[in-house]
Amino acid sequence: MAAEPEILDELRRLRARVPQLTGALAASVDGLVLAHDTPGVEPESVAALTATALGVAVRMTDLTGQGGLRELLVRGDHGYVATYAAGRTAVLTLLAQDRVNVGRLHLEGRRAGARIGEIVDAEATARDTGRAPARPARAAARTTAPHTRTTRAARATGTAPGPNTPAATES
């Protein structure tokens, strides 16, 4: 797959943003490894089990009327396995330590899944049409000034300030 270096780069950036990740893997929904950064874990087995879990989870969301599957979270004694939809034909599976901030895991996992999905979907579209894949643009760096704090005027209280009372407050 021509997109493998880009996906691997995204997995490595994700692991840098969430230090408690112990592995990251992108796979097709049928269990084929697209790219992985999973030291000490066999990626083919994780991809195959992800496809199996995905099948059960999709069936569960369909049966209960919850709509299309977006993510799956499994917690074990030693950590988490989180799987996120990544476009039309791929999934992102993350392995994390038990001490990971689960909110941060979801935030970063969803973002990375969306980016990987764009890469995989562009590759699939290019393959279907016979054109070179159009790469999704990276988000531009923030160019606006950071938020700054300003002082507020003192509130009128109806009484004159005493000699030890400041006339204005800062917040």
PDB file of N, CA, C and O in Angstrom, residues 77-114:
ATOM      1  N   ASP A  77      -7.117  -5.647  33.021  1.00  0.00           N
ATOM      2  CA  ASP A  77      -6.414  -5.374  34.281  1.00  0.00           C
ATOM      3  C   ASP A  77      -5.211  -4.451  34.081  1.00  0.00           C
ATOM      4  O   ASP A  77      -4.856  -3.693  34.976  1.00  0.00           O
ATOM      5  N   HIS A  78      -4.575  -4.528  32.915  1.00  0.00           N
ATOM      6  CA  HIS A  78      -3.337  -3.788  32.695  1.00  0.00           C
ATOM      7  C   HIS A  78      -3.460  -2.656  31.694  1.00  0.00           C
ATOM      8  O   HIS A  78      -2.453  -2.041  31.342  1.00  0.00           O
ATOM      9  N   GLY A  79      -4.670  -2.376  31.216  1.00  0.00           N
ATOM     10  CA  GLY A  79      -4.802  -1.268  30.280  1.00  0.00           C
ATOM     11  C   GLY A  79      -6.002  -1.396  29.365  1.00  0.00           C
ATOM     12  O   GLY A  79      -6.930  -2.163  29.624  1.00  0.00           O
ATOM     13  N   TYR A  80      -5.954  -0.618  28.295  1.00  0.00           N
ATOM     14  CA  TYR A  80      -7.083  -0.476  27.381  1.00  0.00           C
ATOM     15  C   TYR A  80      -6.721  -0.891  25.963  1.00  0.00           C
ATOM     16  O   TYR A  80      -5.573  -0.756  25.537  1.00  0.00           O
ATOM     17  N   VAL A  81      -7.736  -1.350  25.251  1.00  0.00           N
ATOM     18  CA  VAL A  81      -7.673  -1.539  23.812  1.00  0.00           C
ATOM     19  C   VAL A  81      -8.835  -0.718  23.260  1.00  0.00           C
ATOM     20  O   VAL A  81      -9.992  -0.960  23.618  1.00  0.00           O
ATOM     21  N   ALA A  82      -8.514   0.266  22.454  1.00  0.00           N
ATOM     22  CA  ALA A  82      -9.545   1.146  21.889  1.00  0.00           C
ATOM     23  C   ALA A  82      -9.487   1.059  20.371  1.00  0.00           C
ATOM     24  O   ALA A  82      -8.401   1.119  19.786  1.00  0.00           O
ATOM     25  N   THR A  83     -10.651   0.897  19.753  1.00  0.00           N
ATOM     26  CA  THR A  83     -10.732   0.810  18.299  1.00  0.00           C
ATOM     27  C   THR A  83     -11.651   1.911  17.800  1.00  0.00           C
ATOM     28  O   THR A  83     -12.744   2.103  18.339  1.00  0.00           O
ATOM     29  N   TYR A  84     -11.194   2.628  16.776  1.00  0.00           N
ATOM     30  CA  TYR A  84     -11.924   3.761  16.212  1.00  0.00           C
ATOM     31  C   TYR A  84     -12.116   3.552  14.717  1.00  0.00           C
ATOM     32  O   TYR A  84     -11.212   3.061  14.027  1.00  0.00           O
ATOM     33  N   ALA A  85     -13.273   3.948  14.212  1.00  0.00           N
ATOM     34  CA  ALA A  85     -13.505   3.928  12.775  1.00  0.00           C
ATOM     35  C   ALA A  85     -12.498   4.867  12.122  1.00  0.00           C
ATOM     36  O   ALA A  85     -12.201   5.941  12.641  1.00  0.00           O
ATOM     37  N   ALA A  86     -11.973   4.457  10.962  1.00  0.00           N
ATOM     38  CA  ALA A  86     -10.999   5.273  10.222  1.00  0.00           C
ATOM     39  C   ALA A  86     -11.410   5.262   8.754  1.00  0.00           C
ATOM     40  O   ALA A  86     -10.896   4.476   7.961  1.00  0.00           O
ATOM     41  N   GLY A  87     -12.365   6.093   8.421  1.00  0.00           N
ATOM     42  CA  GLY A  87     -12.852   6.128   7.052  1.00  0.00           C
ATOM     43  C   GLY A  87     -13.829   4.999   6.787  1.00  0.00           C
ATOM     44  O   GLY A  87     -14.381   4.391   7.703  1.00  0.00           O
ATOM     45  N   ARG A  88     -14.014   4.698   5.494  1.00  0.00           N
ATOM     46  CA  ARG A  88     -15.005   3.692   5.094  1.00  0.00           C
ATOM     47  C   ARG A  88     -14.510   2.262   5.249  1.00  0.00           C
ATOM     48  O   ARG A  88     -15.318   1.350   5.440  1.00  0.00           O
ATOM     49  N   THR A  89     -13.195   2.050   5.177  1.00  0.00           N
ATOM     50  CA  THR A  89     -12.703   0.672   5.105  1.00  0.00           C
ATOM     51  C   THR A  89     -11.592   0.343   6.095  1.00  0.00           C
ATOM     52  O   THR A  89     -10.974  -0.709   5.971  1.00  0.00           O
ATOM     53  N   ALA A  90     -11.326   1.205   7.046  1.00  0.00           N
ATOM     54  CA  ALA A  90     -10.203   0.957   7.961  1.00  0.00           C
ATOM     55  C   ALA A  90     -10.600   1.247   9.405  1.00  0.00           C
ATOM     56  O   ALA A  90     -11.608   1.903   9.670  1.00  0.00           O
ATOM     57  N   VAL A  91      -9.781   0.740  10.315  1.00  0.00           N
ATOM     58  CA  VAL A  91      -9.952   0.992  11.746  1.00  0.00           C
ATOM     59  C   VAL A  91      -8.590   1.290  12.356  1.00  0.00           C
ATOM     60  O   VAL A  91      -7.561   0.873  11.836  1.00  0.00           O
ATOM     61  N   LEU A  92      -8.621   2.014  13.438  1.00  0.00           N
ATOM     62  CA  LEU A  92      -7.424   2.326  14.212  1.00  0.00           C
ATOM     63  C   LEU A  92      -7.576   1.651  15.563  1.00  0.00           C
ATOM     64  O   LEU A  92      -8.582   1.859  16.248  1.00  0.00           O
ATOM     65  N   THR A  93      -6.613   0.846  15.943  1.00  0.00           N
ATOM     66  CA  THR A  93      -6.632   0.194  17.251  1.00  0.00           C
ATOM     67  C   THR A  93      -5.453   0.693  18.066  1.00  0.00           C
ATOM     68  O   THR A  93      -4.317   0.685  17.596  1.00  0.00           O
ATOM     69  N   LEU A  94      -5.751   1.145  19.291  1.00  0.00           N
ATOM     70  CA  LEU A  94      -4.731   1.682  20.190  1.00  0.00           C
ATOM     71  C   LEU A  94      -4.640   0.829  21.442  1.00  0.00           C
ATOM     72  O   LEU A  94      -5.662   0.400  21.985  1.00  0.00           O
ATOM     73  N   LEU A  95      -3.434   0.600  21.886  1.00  0.00           N
ATOM     74  CA  LEU A  95      -3.175  -0.108  23.129  1.00  0.00           C
ATOM     75  C   LEU A  95      -2.629   0.919  24.114  1.00  0.00           C
ATOM     76  O   LEU A  95      -1.702   1.665  23.781  1.00  0.00           O
ATOM     77  N   ALA A  96      -3.197   0.969  25.314  1.00  0.00           N
ATOM     78  CA  ALA A  96      -2.797   1.997  26.272  1.00  0.00           C
ATOM     79  C   ALA A  96      -2.657   1.424  27.670  1.00  0.00           C
ATOM     80  O   ALA A  96      -3.339   0.467  28.040  1.00  0.00           O
ATOM     81  N   GLN A  97      -1.784   2.042  28.431  1.00  0.00           N
ATOM     82  CA  GLN A  97      -1.592   1.674  29.831  1.00  0.00           C
ATOM     83  C   GLN A  97      -2.852   1.996  30.626  1.00  0.00           C
ATOM     84  O   GLN A  97      -3.662   2.837  30.227  1.00  0.00           O
ATOM     85  N   ASP A  98      -2.981   1.353  31.776  1.00  0.00           N
ATOM     86  CA  ASP A  98      -4.156   1.561  32.624  1.00  0.00           C
ATOM     87  C   ASP A  98      -4.260   2.993  33.141  1.00  0.00           C
ATOM     88  O   ASP A  98      -5.331   3.483  33.427  1.00  0.00           O
ATOM     89  N   ARG A  99      -3.140   3.700  33.231  1.00  0.00           N
ATOM     90  CA  ARG A  99      -3.144   5.063  33.785  1.00  0.00           C
ATOM     91  C   ARG A  99      -3.417   6.142  32.731  1.00  0.00           C
ATOM     92  O   ARG A  99      -3.347   7.325  33.027  1.00  0.00           O
ATOM     93  N   VAL A 100      -3.761   5.756  31.497  1.00  0.00           N
ATOM     94  CA  VAL A 100      -4.029   6.734  30.451  1.00  0.00           C
ATOM     95  C   VAL A 100      -5.277   7.555  30.801  1.00  0.00           C
ATOM     96  O   VAL A 100      -6.202   7.053  31.436  1.00  0.00           O
ATOM     97  N   ASN A 101      -5.273   8.800  30.404  1.00  0.00           N
ATOM     98  CA  ASN A 101      -6.463   9.637  30.516  1.00  0.00           C
ATOM     99  C   ASN A 101      -7.387   9.209  29.375  1.00  0.00           C
ATOM    100  O   ASN A 101      -7.094   9.461  28.203  1.00  0.00           O
ATOM    101  N   VAL A 102      -8.492   8.562  29.699  1.00  0.00           N
ATOM    102  CA  VAL A 102      -9.364   7.986  28.679  1.00  0.00           C
ATOM    103  C   VAL A 102      -9.981   9.074  27.798  1.00  0.00           C
ATOM    104  O   VAL A 102     -10.146   8.882  26.592  1.00  0.00           O
ATOM    105  N   GLY A 103     -10.270  10.225  28.362  1.00  0.00           N
ATOM    106  CA  GLY A 103     -10.788  11.333  27.552  1.00  0.00           C
ATOM    107  C   GLY A 103      -9.779  11.764  26.502  1.00  0.00           C
ATOM    108  O   GLY A 103     -10.126  11.988  25.337  1.00  0.00           O
ATOM    109  N   ARG A 104      -8.526  11.867  26.907  1.00  0.00           N
ATOM    110  CA  ARG A 104      -7.464  12.236  25.966  1.00  0.00           C
ATOM    111  C   ARG A 104      -7.268  11.138  24.922  1.00  0.00           C
ATOM    112  O   ARG A 104      -7.051  11.411  23.746  1.00  0.00           O
ATOM    113  N   LEU A 105      -7.352   9.883  25.361  1.00  0.00           N
ATOM    114  CA  LEU A 105      -7.247   8.749  24.447  1.00  0.00           C
ATOM    115  C   LEU A 105      -8.324   8.851  23.364  1.00  0.00           C
ATOM    116  O   LEU A 105      -8.032   8.715  22.174  1.00  0.00           O
ATOM    117  N   HIS A 106      -9.556   9.110  23.777  1.00  0.00           N
ATOM    118  CA  HIS A 106     -10.649   9.244  22.808  1.00  0.00           C
ATOM    119  C   HIS A 106     -10.432  10.436  21.881  1.00  0.00           C
ATOM    120  O   HIS A 106     -10.610  10.321  20.661  1.00  0.00           O
ATOM    121  N   LEU A 107     -10.071  11.565  22.434  1.00  0.00           N
ATOM    122  CA  LEU A 107      -9.866  12.767  21.625  1.00  0.00           C
ATOM    123  C   LEU A 107      -8.811  12.533  20.554  1.00  0.00           C
ATOM    124  O   LEU A 107      -9.041  12.761  19.359  1.00  0.00           O
ATOM    125  N   GLU A 108      -7.657  12.058  20.960  1.00  0.00           N
ATOM    126  CA  GLU A 108      -6.559  11.849  20.016  1.00  0.00           C
ATOM    127  C   GLU A 108      -6.840  10.675  19.080  1.00  0.00           C
ATOM    128  O   GLU A 108      -6.488  10.714  17.902  1.00  0.00           O
ATOM    129  N   GLY A 109      -7.477   9.620  19.598  1.00  0.00           N
ATOM    130  CA  GLY A 109      -7.812   8.467  18.767  1.00  0.00           C
ATOM    131  C   GLY A 109      -8.802   8.824  17.675  1.00  0.00           C
ATOM    132  O   GLY A 109      -8.663   8.393  16.523  1.00  0.00           O
ATOM    133  N   ARG A 110      -9.805   9.614  18.010  1.00  0.00           N
ATOM    134  CA  ARG A 110     -10.793  10.040  17.009  1.00  0.00           C
ATOM    135  C   ARG A 110     -10.144  10.907  15.938  1.00  0.00           C
ATOM    136  O   ARG A 110     -10.423  10.746  14.748  1.00  0.00           O
ATOM    137  N   ARG A 111      -9.298  11.839  16.361  1.00  0.00           N
ATOM    138  CA  ARG A 111      -8.618  12.705  15.392  1.00  0.00           C
ATOM    139  C   ARG A 111      -7.712  11.901  14.463  1.00  0.00           C
ATOM    140  O   ARG A 111      -7.722  12.083  13.253  1.00  0.00           O
ATOM    141  N   ALA A 112      -6.912  11.013  15.040  1.00  0.00           N
ATOM    142  CA  ALA A 112      -6.007  10.203  14.225  1.00  0.00           C
ATOM    143  C   ALA A 112      -6.790   9.268  13.316  1.00  0.00           C
ATOM    144  O   ALA A 112      -6.414   9.064  12.153  1.00  0.00           O
ATOM    145  N   GLY A 113      -7.878   8.711  13.820  1.00  0.00           N
ATOM    146  CA  GLY A 113      -8.723   7.848  12.999  1.00  0.00           C
ATOM    147  C   GLY A 113      -9.283   8.594  11.798  1.00  0.00           C
ATOM    148  O   GLY A 113      -9.316   8.061  10.684  1.00  0.00           O
ATOM    149  N   ALA A 114      -9.694   9.832  12.013  1.00  0.00           N
ATOM    150  CA  ALA A 114     -10.213  10.643  10.899  1.00  0.00           C
ATOM    151  C   ALA A 114      -9.119  10.899   9.865  1.00  0.00           C
ATOM    152  O   ALA A 114      -9.358  10.788   8.651  1.00  0.00           O
TER     153      ALA A 114
END
